[in-house]
mmCIF file of C-alpha atoms and ligand atoms in Angstrom:
data_model
loop_
_atom_site.group_PDB
_atom_site.id
_atom_site.type_symbol
_atom_site.label_atom_id
_atom_site.label_comp_id
_atom_site.label_asym_id
_atom_site.label_seq_id
_atom_site.Cartn_x
_atom_site.Cartn_y
_atom_site.Cartn_z
ATOM 1 C CA MET A 1263 -11.469 9.835 -22.220
ATOM 2 C CA GLU A 1264 -9.920 9.500 -26.034
ATOM 3 C CA ASN A 1265 -6.165 10.043 -26.058
ATOM 4 C CA ARG A 1266 -5.750 12.302 -23.441
ATOM 5 C CA LYS A 1267 -3.839 10.907 -20.470
ATOM 6 C CA ASN A 1268 -3.997 11.198 -16.769
ATOM 7 C CA ILE A 1269 -1.492 13.800 -16.058
ATOM 8 C CA LYS A 1270 -0.934 12.401 -12.423
ATOM 9 C CA ASP A 1271 0.452 9.316 -14.052
ATOM 10 C CA PHE A 1272 3.544 11.689 -15.010
ATOM 11 C CA THR A 1273 6.575 11.907 -12.850
ATOM 12 C CA LEU A 1274 7.988 15.381 -12.635
ATOM 13 C CA GLU A 1275 10.872 14.039 -15.104
ATOM 14 C CA GLU A 1276 8.180 12.967 -17.397
ATOM 15 C CA LEU A 1277 6.411 16.292 -17.582
ATOM 16 C CA GLU A 1278 9.583 18.106 -17.969
ATOM 17 C CA ASN A 1279 10.455 15.878 -20.915
ATOM 18 C CA TYR A 1280 6.991 16.514 -22.203
ATOM 19 C CA ILE A 1281 7.603 20.314 -21.901
ATOM 20 C CA VAL A 1282 10.803 20.175 -23.467
ATOM 21 C CA GLN A 1283 9.636 18.350 -26.562
ATOM 22 C CA ASN A 1284 7.110 21.052 -26.953
ATOM 23 C CA LYS A 1285 10.096 23.481 -27.163
ATOM 24 C CA LEU A 1286 9.077 25.460 -23.924
ATOM 25 C CA PRO A 1287 11.473 26.275 -21.164
ATOM 26 C CA LYS A 1288 11.773 23.110 -18.947
ATOM 27 C CA PHE A 1289 11.042 24.851 -15.465
ATOM 28 C CA ARG A 1290 7.257 24.986 -16.822
ATOM 29 C CA GLY A 1291 7.236 21.326 -16.034
ATOM 30 C CA ALA A 1292 7.841 21.690 -12.357
ATOM 31 C CA GLN A 1293 5.122 24.565 -12.344
ATOM 32 C CA ILE A 1294 2.653 22.284 -13.697
ATOM 33 C CA PHE A 1295 3.642 19.582 -11.420
ATOM 34 C CA GLU A 1296 3.321 21.807 -8.357
ATOM 35 C CA TRP A 1297 -0.141 22.816 -9.439
ATOM 36 C CA ILE A 1298 -1.304 19.132 -9.852
ATOM 37 C CA TYR A 1299 -0.434 18.499 -6.254
ATOM 38 C CA LYS A 1300 -1.756 21.757 -4.734
ATOM 39 C CA ASP A 1301 -5.067 19.761 -6.234
ATOM 40 C CA VAL A 1302 -6.537 22.132 -8.908
ATOM 41 C CA GLU A 1303 -9.510 21.094 -10.574
ATOM 42 C CA GLY A 1304 -8.769 22.199 -13.964
ATOM 43 C CA PHE A 1305 -5.911 23.740 -16.108
ATOM 44 C CA ASP A 1306 -7.495 27.093 -16.185
ATOM 45 C CA GLN A 1307 -6.496 27.515 -12.538
ATOM 46 C CA MET A 1308 -2.617 27.320 -13.427
ATOM 47 C CA THR A 1309 -2.514 30.994 -13.518
ATOM 48 C CA ASN A 1310 1.444 31.238 -14.061
ATOM 49 C CA LEU A 1311 1.056 29.474 -17.354
ATOM 50 C CA SER A 1312 0.432 31.085 -20.920
ATOM 51 C CA LYS A 1313 -3.094 30.676 -22.300
ATOM 52 C CA ASP A 1314 -1.287 28.529 -25.342
ATOM 53 C CA LEU A 1315 0.274 26.176 -23.079
ATOM 54 C CA ILE A 1316 -3.079 25.856 -21.119
ATOM 55 C CA SER A 1317 -5.008 24.884 -24.299
ATOM 56 C CA LYS A 1318 -2.249 22.386 -25.308
ATOM 57 C CA LEU A 1319 -2.217 20.638 -21.864
ATOM 58 C CA LYS A 1320 -5.963 20.541 -22.026
ATOM 59 C CA GLN A 1321 -5.638 18.757 -25.386
ATOM 60 C CA ASP A 1322 -3.123 16.203 -24.004
ATOM 61 C CA PHE A 1323 -4.290 15.649 -20.470
ATOM 62 C CA TYR A 1324 -6.954 15.300 -18.042
ATOM 63 C CA ILE A 1325 -6.544 15.496 -14.202
ATOM 64 C CA GLY A 1326 -7.707 12.227 -12.949
ATOM 65 C CA ARG A 1327 -10.034 12.239 -9.940
ATOM 66 C CA ALA A 1328 -11.657 9.503 -8.066
ATOM 67 C CA GLU A 1329 -15.171 9.773 -6.373
ATOM 68 C CA ILE A 1330 -16.075 8.883 -2.892
ATOM 69 C CA GLU A 1331 -18.750 5.958 -3.376
ATOM 70 C CA VAL A 1332 -19.061 4.814 0.218
ATOM 71 C CA LYS A 1333 -17.250 6.438 3.467
ATOM 72 C CA LEU A 1334 -17.573 4.818 6.878
ATOM 73 C CA VAL A 1335 -16.410 6.719 9.847
ATOM 74 C CA SER A 1336 -15.536 4.721 13.310
ATOM 75 C CA GLN A 1337 -17.555 6.083 16.249
ATOM 76 C CA GLU A 1338 -14.911 4.565 18.435
ATOM 77 C CA ASP A 1339 -11.609 6.183 16.979
ATOM 78 C CA ASN A 1340 -12.397 7.987 13.965
ATOM 79 C CA THR A 1341 -10.885 5.685 11.605
ATOM 80 C CA ARG A 1342 -12.380 6.072 8.187
ATOM 81 C CA LYS A 1343 -12.974 3.627 5.431
ATOM 82 C CA TYR A 1344 -13.629 4.689 1.782
ATOM 83 C CA LEU A 1345 -14.785 3.079 -1.137
ATOM 84 C CA LEU A 1346 -13.259 5.239 -4.113
ATOM 85 C CA LYS A 1347 -14.777 5.016 -7.823
ATOM 86 C CA LEU A 1348 -11.915 5.263 -10.404
ATOM 87 C CA GLU A 1349 -12.604 6.835 -13.710
ATOM 88 C CA ASP A 1350 -13.282 3.273 -15.274
ATOM 89 C CA GLY A 1351 -15.951 2.543 -12.634
ATOM 90 C CA ASN A 1352 -13.865 0.196 -10.847
ATOM 91 C CA ALA A 1353 -13.928 0.745 -7.129
ATOM 92 C CA VAL A 1354 -10.971 0.343 -4.585
ATOM 93 C CA GLU A 1355 -10.534 0.739 -0.830
ATOM 94 C CA CYS A 1356 -8.654 2.888 1.490
ATOM 95 C CA VAL A 1357 -8.584 3.641 5.055
ATOM 96 C CA LEU A 1358 -7.419 6.615 7.065
ATOM 97 C CA MET A 1359 -6.123 5.855 10.766
ATOM 98 C CA GLU A 1360 -5.229 8.652 13.223
ATOM 99 C CA TYR A 1361 -2.260 7.856 15.407
ATOM 100 C CA ASN A 1362 -0.211 10.169 17.815
ATOM 101 C CA HIS A 1363 2.380 10.870 14.710
ATOM 102 C CA GLY A 1364 -0.228 11.940 12.301
ATOM 103 C CA LYS A 1365 -2.673 10.635 9.890
ATOM 104 C CA THR A 1366 -2.041 7.413 8.103
ATOM 105 C CA ILE A 1367 -3.495 6.324 4.753
ATOM 106 C CA CYS A 1368 -3.805 2.512 3.935
ATOM 107 C CA ILE A 1369 -4.079 2.343 0.044
ATOM 108 C CA SER A 1370 -4.783 0.032 -2.566
ATOM 109 C CA THR A 1371 -2.362 -0.785 -5.469
ATOM 110 C CA GLN A 1372 -4.397 -2.986 -7.421
ATOM 111 C CA VAL A 1373 -8.076 -3.545 -8.368
ATOM 112 C CA GLY A 1374 -8.493 -6.993 -6.669
ATOM 113 C CA CYS A 1375 -5.588 -9.293 -6.343
ATOM 114 C CA ARG A 1376 -4.310 -12.536 -7.736
ATOM 115 C CA MET A 1377 -2.241 -13.827 -4.877
ATOM 116 C CA ASN A 1378 -5.285 -15.569 -3.506
ATOM 117 C CA CYS A 1379 -4.399 -15.773 0.249
ATOM 118 C CA ALA A 1380 -6.695 -18.162 1.933
ATOM 119 C CA PHE A 1381 -7.891 -15.513 4.595
ATOM 120 C CA CYS A 1382 -7.976 -12.452 2.736
ATOM 121 C CA ALA A 1383 -11.127 -10.830 0.902
ATOM 122 C CA SER A 1384 -8.993 -8.809 -1.567
ATOM 123 C CA GLY A 1385 -8.464 -12.105 -3.625
ATOM 124 C CA ILE A 1386 -11.761 -13.563 -4.032
ATOM 125 C CA GLY A 1387 -12.704 -12.124 -7.173
ATOM 126 C CA GLY A 1388 -9.033 -12.309 -8.685
ATOM 127 C CA LEU A 1389 -7.195 -9.756 -10.259
ATOM 128 C CA THR A 1390 -9.261 -7.150 -12.212
ATOM 129 C CA ARG A 1391 -6.420 -4.837 -13.070
ATOM 130 C CA HIS A 1392 -3.267 -2.966 -11.706
ATOM 131 C CA MET A 1393 -3.848 0.616 -10.530
ATOM 132 C CA THR A 1394 -1.493 3.216 -12.221
ATOM 133 C CA SER A 1395 0.405 5.653 -10.120
ATOM 134 C CA GLY A 1396 -1.872 8.499 -10.712
ATOM 135 C CA GLU A 1397 -4.577 6.405 -9.357
ATOM 136 C CA MET A 1398 -2.632 5.656 -6.240
ATOM 137 C CA LEU A 1399 -1.439 9.320 -5.868
ATOM 138 C CA GLU A 1400 -5.359 10.333 -6.336
ATOM 139 C CA GLU A 1401 -6.174 7.829 -3.224
ATOM 140 C CA VAL A 1402 -4.290 9.963 -1.079
ATOM 141 C CA MET A 1403 -5.436 13.244 -2.594
ATOM 142 C CA ALA A 1404 -9.307 12.217 -2.573
ATOM 143 C CA VAL A 1405 -9.040 11.456 1.412
ATOM 144 C CA SER A 1406 -6.913 14.635 1.984
ATOM 145 C CA ARG A 1407 -9.435 16.525 0.228
ATOM 146 C CA ASP A 1408 -12.165 14.848 2.292
ATOM 147 C CA ILE A 1409 -10.603 15.606 5.595
ATOM 148 C CA GLY A 1410 -9.212 18.991 4.708
ATOM 149 C CA GLU A 1411 -5.622 18.056 5.910
ATOM 150 C CA ARG A 1412 -2.604 16.777 4.988
ATOM 151 C CA ILE A 1413 -1.851 13.136 5.064
ATOM 152 C CA SER A 1414 1.891 12.447 6.690
ATOM 153 C CA ASN A 1415 1.943 8.595 6.580
ATOM 154 C CA ILE A 1416 1.184 6.038 3.643
ATOM 155 C CA VAL A 1417 1.023 2.380 3.932
ATOM 156 C CA LEU A 1418 0.627 0.255 0.878
ATOM 157 C CA MET A 1419 -1.498 -2.355 2.561
ATOM 158 C CA GLY A 1420 -4.927 -2.047 0.996
ATOM 159 C CA SER A 1421 -6.010 -4.508 -1.772
ATOM 160 C CA GLY A 1422 -3.411 -5.739 -4.029
ATOM 161 C CA GLU A 1423 0.231 -6.831 -4.105
ATOM 162 C CA PRO A 1424 2.368 -3.971 -4.608
ATOM 163 C CA PHE A 1425 5.257 -6.078 -5.969
ATOM 164 C CA ASP A 1426 3.063 -7.371 -8.388
ATOM 165 C CA ASN A 1427 2.457 -4.028 -9.870
ATOM 166 C CA TYR A 1428 6.260 -2.924 -9.259
ATOM 167 C CA GLU A 1429 6.847 -0.259 -11.909
ATOM 168 C CA GLU A 1430 3.633 1.701 -11.096
ATOM 169 C CA VAL A 1431 4.395 1.540 -7.368
ATOM 170 C CA ILE A 1432 7.853 2.465 -7.912
ATOM 171 C CA LYS A 1433 6.593 5.571 -9.953
ATOM 172 C CA PHE A 1434 4.021 6.351 -7.204
ATOM 173 C CA LEU A 1435 6.697 6.375 -4.526
ATOM 174 C CA ARG A 1436 9.139 8.689 -6.645
ATOM 175 C CA THR A 1437 5.895 11.135 -7.219
ATOM 176 C CA VAL A 1438 4.378 10.878 -3.740
ATOM 177 C CA ASN A 1439 7.921 11.816 -2.291
ATOM 178 C CA ASN A 1440 8.793 14.769 -4.536
ATOM 179 C CA GLN A 1441 9.107 17.944 -2.626
ATOM 180 C CA LYS A 1442 7.548 20.022 -5.211
ATOM 181 C CA GLY A 1443 4.611 17.638 -4.951
ATOM 182 C CA LEU A 1444 2.838 15.698 -1.960
ATOM 183 C CA ASN A 1445 6.134 15.608 -0.244
ATOM 184 C CA VAL A 1446 5.671 12.401 1.921
ATOM 185 C CA GLY A 1447 8.937 11.358 3.397
ATOM 186 C CA GLN A 1448 10.247 7.924 2.252
ATOM 187 C CA ARG A 1449 10.494 6.930 5.922
ATOM 188 C CA HIS A 1450 6.793 7.800 6.388
ATOM 189 C CA ILE A 1451 5.968 5.021 3.489
ATOM 190 C CA THR A 1452 5.445 1.325 4.366
ATOM 191 C CA ILE A 1453 5.363 -1.122 1.440
ATOM 192 C CA SER A 1454 3.891 -4.560 2.547
ATOM 193 C CA THR A 1455 4.349 -7.544 0.235
ATOM 194 C CA SER A 1456 3.464 -11.312 0.352
ATOM 195 C CA GLY A 1457 6.797 -12.230 -0.440
ATOM 196 C CA LEU A 1458 7.750 -11.728 -4.096
ATOM 197 C CA VAL A 1459 11.095 -12.630 -3.778
ATOM 198 C CA PRO A 1460 12.613 -11.250 -6.861
ATOM 199 C CA LYS A 1461 11.100 -8.049 -6.345
ATOM 200 C CA ILE A 1462 12.318 -7.730 -2.892
ATOM 201 C CA ARG A 1463 15.910 -8.147 -4.131
ATOM 202 C CA GLU A 1464 15.289 -5.565 -6.887
ATOM 203 C CA PHE A 1465 13.631 -3.146 -4.083
ATOM 204 C CA ALA A 1466 16.720 -3.462 -2.079
ATOM 205 C CA GLU A 1467 18.996 -2.387 -4.892
ATOM 206 C CA ALA A 1468 16.574 0.540 -5.716
ATOM 207 C CA GLU A 1469 18.037 2.613 -2.826
ATOM 208 C CA PHE A 1470 14.650 3.617 -1.172
ATOM 209 C CA GLN A 1471 14.328 4.663 2.447
ATOM 210 C CA CYS A 1472 10.820 3.200 2.907
ATOM 211 C CA ASN A 1473 9.668 0.758 5.266
ATOM 212 C CA LEU A 1474 9.341 -2.947 4.102
ATOM 213 C CA ALA A 1475 6.746 -5.225 5.506
ATOM 214 C CA ILE A 1476 6.432 -8.989 4.950
ATOM 215 C CA SER A 1477 3.048 -10.758 5.236
ATOM 216 C CA LEU A 1478 4.860 -13.977 6.492
ATOM 217 C CA HIS A 1479 1.893 -15.380 8.671
ATOM 218 C CA ALA A 1480 3.646 -18.930 9.062
ATOM 219 C CA SER A 1481 6.865 -20.211 10.117
ATOM 220 C CA ASP A 1482 6.737 -23.496 8.246
ATOM 221 C CA ASN A 1483 6.264 -24.124 4.736
ATOM 222 C CA PRO A 1484 3.287 -26.547 4.801
ATOM 223 C CA THR A 1485 1.167 -24.154 6.944
ATOM 224 C CA ARG A 1486 2.650 -21.124 4.662
ATOM 225 C CA ASN A 1487 1.445 -23.170 1.541
ATOM 226 C CA THR A 1488 -2.042 -23.560 2.720
ATOM 227 C CA LEU A 1489 -2.408 -20.008 3.811
ATOM 228 C CA MET A 1490 -0.511 -18.149 0.874
ATOM 229 C CA PRO A 1491 -0.207 -20.061 -2.512
ATOM 230 C CA ILE A 1492 2.887 -17.494 -3.291
ATOM 231 C CA ASN A 1493 4.833 -19.629 -0.958
ATOM 232 C CA LYS A 1494 4.712 -22.597 -3.405
ATOM 233 C CA LYS A 1495 6.713 -20.475 -5.786
ATOM 234 C CA TYR A 1496 8.999 -19.048 -3.059
ATOM 235 C CA LYS A 1497 9.663 -20.796 0.035
ATOM 236 C CA ILE A 1498 10.114 -19.248 3.437
ATOM 237 C CA GLU A 1499 13.958 -19.826 3.387
ATOM 238 C CA GLU A 1500 14.248 -18.035 0.015
ATOM 239 C CA LEU A 1501 11.977 -15.083 1.398
ATOM 240 C CA ILE A 1502 14.216 -15.046 4.533
ATOM 241 C CA GLU A 1503 17.226 -14.885 2.380
ATOM 242 C CA ALA A 1504 15.907 -12.117 0.248
ATOM 243 C CA CYS A 1505 15.070 -10.209 3.453
ATOM 244 C CA LYS A 1506 18.436 -10.523 4.798
ATOM 245 C CA PHE A 1507 19.719 -9.170 1.322
ATOM 246 C CA TYR A 1508 17.510 -6.216 1.746
ATOM 247 C CA LEU A 1509 18.884 -5.850 5.409
ATOM 248 C CA LYS A 1510 22.390 -5.907 4.152
ATOM 249 C CA LYS A 1511 21.616 -3.226 1.480
ATOM 250 C CA THR A 1512 19.771 -0.749 3.290
ATOM 251 C CA ASN A 1513 20.106 -1.458 7.376
ATOM 252 C CA ARG A 1514 16.528 -0.798 7.485
ATOM 253 C CA ARG A 1515 14.449 -2.670 9.903
ATOM 254 C CA ILE A 1516 11.923 -5.120 8.332
ATOM 255 C CA THR A 1517 8.524 -5.832 9.837
ATOM 256 C CA PHE A 1518 7.101 -9.107 9.776
ATOM 257 C CA GLU A 1519 3.087 -9.510 9.582
ATOM 258 C CA TYR A 1520 1.780 -12.589 11.389
ATOM 259 C CA ALA A 1521 -2.183 -12.872 11.454
ATOM 260 C CA LEU A 1522 -2.927 -15.105 14.119
ATOM 261 C CA ILE A 1523 -5.493 -17.919 13.363
ATOM 262 C CA LYS A 1524 -7.021 -20.067 15.634
ATOM 263 C CA ASP A 1525 -5.491 -23.473 15.668
ATOM 264 C CA ILE A 1526 -3.624 -22.951 12.548
ATOM 265 C CA ASN A 1527 -0.490 -20.838 13.312
ATOM 266 C CA ASP A 1528 -1.091 -19.823 17.015
ATOM 267 C CA GLN A 1529 0.590 -22.610 18.753
ATOM 268 C CA ASP A 1530 3.469 -22.398 20.897
ATOM 269 C CA GLU A 1531 5.605 -24.310 18.588
ATOM 270 C CA ASN A 1532 4.642 -21.868 15.748
ATOM 271 C CA ALA A 1533 6.207 -19.191 17.642
ATOM 272 C CA ARG A 1534 9.211 -20.954 18.743
ATOM 273 C CA LYS A 1535 9.984 -21.689 15.121
ATOM 274 C CA LEU A 1536 9.354 -18.154 14.190
ATOM 275 C CA ALA A 1537 11.739 -16.907 16.697
ATOM 276 C CA LYS A 1538 14.403 -19.362 15.239
ATOM 277 C CA LEU A 1539 13.756 -17.911 11.793
ATOM 278 C CA LEU A 1540 14.028 -14.517 12.564
ATOM 279 C CA ARG A 1541 16.900 -14.587 15.321
ATOM 280 C CA GLY A 1542 19.443 -12.162 14.789
ATOM 281 C CA MET A 1543 17.495 -10.169 12.030
ATOM 282 C CA LEU A 1544 17.032 -6.540 12.419
ATOM 283 C CA CYS A 1545 13.299 -6.752 12.543
ATOM 284 C CA HIS A 1546 10.063 -6.270 14.204
ATOM 285 C CA VAL A 1547 7.029 -8.754 14.511
ATOM 286 C CA ASN A 1548 3.742 -7.309 14.162
ATOM 287 C CA LEU A 1549 1.108 -9.791 15.483
ATOM 288 C CA ILE A 1550 -2.385 -9.301 14.028
ATOM 289 C CA PRO A 1551 -5.425 -10.847 15.362
ATOM 290 C CA ILE A 1552 -7.069 -11.789 12.089
ATOM 291 C CA ASN A 1553 -10.016 -10.022 10.901
ATOM 292 C CA LYS A 1554 -13.101 -12.473 10.301
ATOM 293 C CA VAL A 1555 -13.851 -12.478 6.459
ATOM 294 C CA GLU A 1556 -17.438 -13.727 6.108
ATOM 295 C CA GLU A 1557 -16.453 -16.087 3.204
ATOM 296 C CA LYS A 1558 -13.559 -17.660 5.064
ATOM 297 C CA ALA A 1559 -13.678 -20.337 7.723
ATOM 298 C CA PHE A 1560 -10.808 -18.895 9.983
ATOM 299 C CA GLU A 1561 -11.243 -17.654 13.383
ATOM 300 C CA LYS A 1562 -9.381 -15.041 15.621
ATOM 301 C CA ALA A 1563 -6.793 -16.705 18.099
ATOM 302 C CA ASN A 1564 -8.053 -16.387 21.432
ATOM 303 C CA LYS A 1565 -6.415 -13.588 23.910
ATOM 304 C CA ALA A 1566 -4.645 -16.159 25.818
ATOM 305 C CA ASN A 1567 -2.843 -17.795 22.842
ATOM 306 C CA ILE A 1568 -2.033 -14.391 21.627
ATOM 307 C CA ASP A 1569 -0.218 -13.167 24.603
ATOM 308 C CA ARG A 1570 1.548 -16.678 24.921
ATOM 309 C CA PHE A 1571 2.600 -16.391 21.422
ATOM 310 C CA LYS A 1572 3.917 -12.820 22.304
ATOM 311 C CA SER A 1573 5.683 -13.840 25.295
ATOM 312 C CA ILE A 1574 7.636 -16.551 23.615
ATOM 313 C CA LEU A 1575 8.708 -14.338 20.874
ATOM 314 C CA ASP A 1576 9.804 -11.799 23.863
ATOM 315 C CA THR A 1577 11.909 -14.517 25.370
ATOM 316 C CA TYR A 1578 13.929 -15.144 22.308
ATOM 317 C CA GLY A 1579 14.628 -11.491 22.231
ATOM 318 C CA ILE A 1580 12.540 -10.825 19.208
ATOM 319 C CA GLU A 1581 11.041 -7.134 18.770
ATOM 320 C CA VAL A 1582 7.016 -7.880 18.905
ATOM 321 C CA THR A 1583 4.105 -5.842 19.341
ATOM 322 C CA VAL A 1584 0.199 -6.930 18.888
ATOM 323 C CA ARG A 1585 -1.575 -4.700 16.461
ATOM 324 C CA ARG A 1586 -4.244 -2.479 18.136
ATOM 325 C CA GLU A 1587 -7.345 -3.015 16.370
ATOM 326 C CA LEU A 1588 -8.681 0.212 15.056
ATOM 327 C CA GLY A 1589 -12.159 0.907 13.665
ATOM 328 C CA SER A 1590 -13.566 -2.494 14.619
ATOM 329 C CA ASP A 1591 -17.249 -1.060 14.412
ATOM 330 C CA ILE A 1592 -16.432 -0.365 10.682
ATOM 331 C CA ASN A 1593 -14.420 -3.229 10.449
ATOM 332 C CA ALA A 1594 -14.998 -4.792 6.910
ATOM 333 C CA ALA A 1595 -11.569 -6.599 6.666
ATOM 334 C CA CYS A 1596 -9.339 -6.030 3.557
ATOM 335 C CA GLY A 1597 -11.268 -6.050 0.538
ATOM 336 C CA GLN A 1598 -14.589 -6.683 2.173
ATOM 337 C CA LEU A 1599 -16.198 -3.348 1.347
ATOM 338 C CA ARG A 1600 -15.424 -3.440 -2.192
ATOM 339 C CA GLN A 1601 -16.613 -7.333 -2.257
ATOM 340 C CA GLN A 1602 -19.943 -6.335 -0.736
ATOM 341 C CA TYR A 1603 -20.274 -3.332 -3.147
ATOM 342 C CA SER A 1604 -19.727 -5.417 -6.470
ATOM 343 C CA GLU A 1605 -22.085 -7.982 -4.790
ATOM 344 C CA GLY A 1606 -24.660 -5.385 -4.394
ATOM 345 C CA LYS A 1607 -24.238 -4.330 -7.917
ATOM 346 C CA LYS A 1608 -24.949 -7.888 -9.127
HETATM 347 N N1 LIG B 831 -0.503 -7.857 -0.648
HETATM 348 C C1 LIG B 831 0.362 -7.287 0.278
HETATM 349 C C2 LIG B 831 -0.202 -6.011 0.794
HETATM 350 C C3 LIG B 831 -1.892 -6.240 0.913
HETATM 351 S S1 LIG B 831 -2.316 -7.030 2.396
HETATM 352 C C4 LIG B 831 0.655 -8.338 1.373
HETATM 353 O O1 LIG B 831 0.358 -9.288 1.199
HETATM 354 O O2 LIG B 831 1.432 -7.660 2.493
HETATM 355 C C5 LIG B 831 -2.043 -6.018 3.812
HETATM 356 C C6 LIG B 831 -1.896 -6.949 5.208
HETATM 357 O O3 LIG B 831 -3.022 -7.480 5.422
HETATM 358 C C7 LIG B 831 -1.064 -8.236 4.755
HETATM 359 O O4 LIG B 831 -0.207 -8.719 5.717
HETATM 360 C C8 LIG B 831 -2.274 -9.288 4.613
HETATM 361 O O5 LIG B 831 -1.876 -10.779 5.087
HETATM 362 C C9 LIG B 831 -3.153 -8.912 5.666
HETATM 363 N N2 LIG B 831 -4.421 -9.423 5.845
HETATM 364 C C10 LIG B 831 -5.193 -9.710 4.700
HETATM 365 N N3 LIG B 831 -6.548 -10.261 4.960
HETATM 366 C C11 LIG B 831 -6.466 -10.368 6.677
HETATM 367 C C12 LIG B 831 -7.446 -10.734 7.467
HETATM 368 N N4 LIG B 831 -8.505 -11.160 7.066
HETATM 369 N N5 LIG B 831 -7.013 -10.484 8.700
HETATM 370 C C13 LIG B 831 -5.885 -9.854 9.166
HETATM 371 N N6 LIG B 831 -5.029 -9.487 8.183
HETATM 372 C C14 LIG B 831 -5.268 -9.581 6.884
#
């Protein structure tokens, strides 16, 4: 793609700057932006622009697209899992889920991941590279194109650590939220992090109305250290302090994700510790029966333990739900589809 840039990597403001630098009226920037998110395939379809501007755009930009490499559709609940091929040949996963309140897409933010959580397939091959904001936008657009429908909710819970790719993720949020673009409301977007404390604080100050989810998965440091290496850098106490700071700044409820793993973090004592840790916070706990990853030895907690864990949190007055398992018939856990794909190519 020589020197041309992916136009989806440009925010509206950046496009307007480009236009002004080229001595054209600023509103042309918004017109171009609108066409991009109406999903035109080429610049020639931007019919309200002059021929000269179109040829200038062709010189400077291309419209980045991803190809659907694999698509799996659940027979049970219509959950769809996609493997998308990016322009450089790398592949990322995203998942489309149907809820009563609309369609939700779970997107990846990095190719691979460097967090190396013990139970997760995304980190197995390490980090290949960050994704650009334009590539994240294209995840939403490629799936929307495939189903022929608008997608109203986005969760950043696919492969990658969003806060390890902070700037591109912020750019993505601003662009996807723009009313002239895909217009997805901030309250319909959830960012999930493994706990990069300084970025949680930075995000708190950035005044977004998005939802924040924290992958906690343990209520004591020794257990969390073994599950999530990031905990060796930022301890649970620091993480909780950062969450309290976020709450003070935004007054938006935080979700704590807790994947229940047999004999590791599913005991009564773990639940009581969790309740004490979160007491008094505006939060919600999402208990997730862990997905089996072939390469990993962890087992799902059994139903009785899950129920007991939940009822202990209930007793302490902590808001808690057990995540419904969607698409279990196509259930390659996070990162597994890509993992299988890259193995198949070896
Ligand atoms: N890096 C971010 C977002 C991607 S992971 C984060 O850590 O939050 C999205 C969620 O899936 C996280 O809560 C992660 O801990 C969880 N997850 C990863 N592997 C899983 C598995 N095998 N079973 C259940 N949840 C898993």
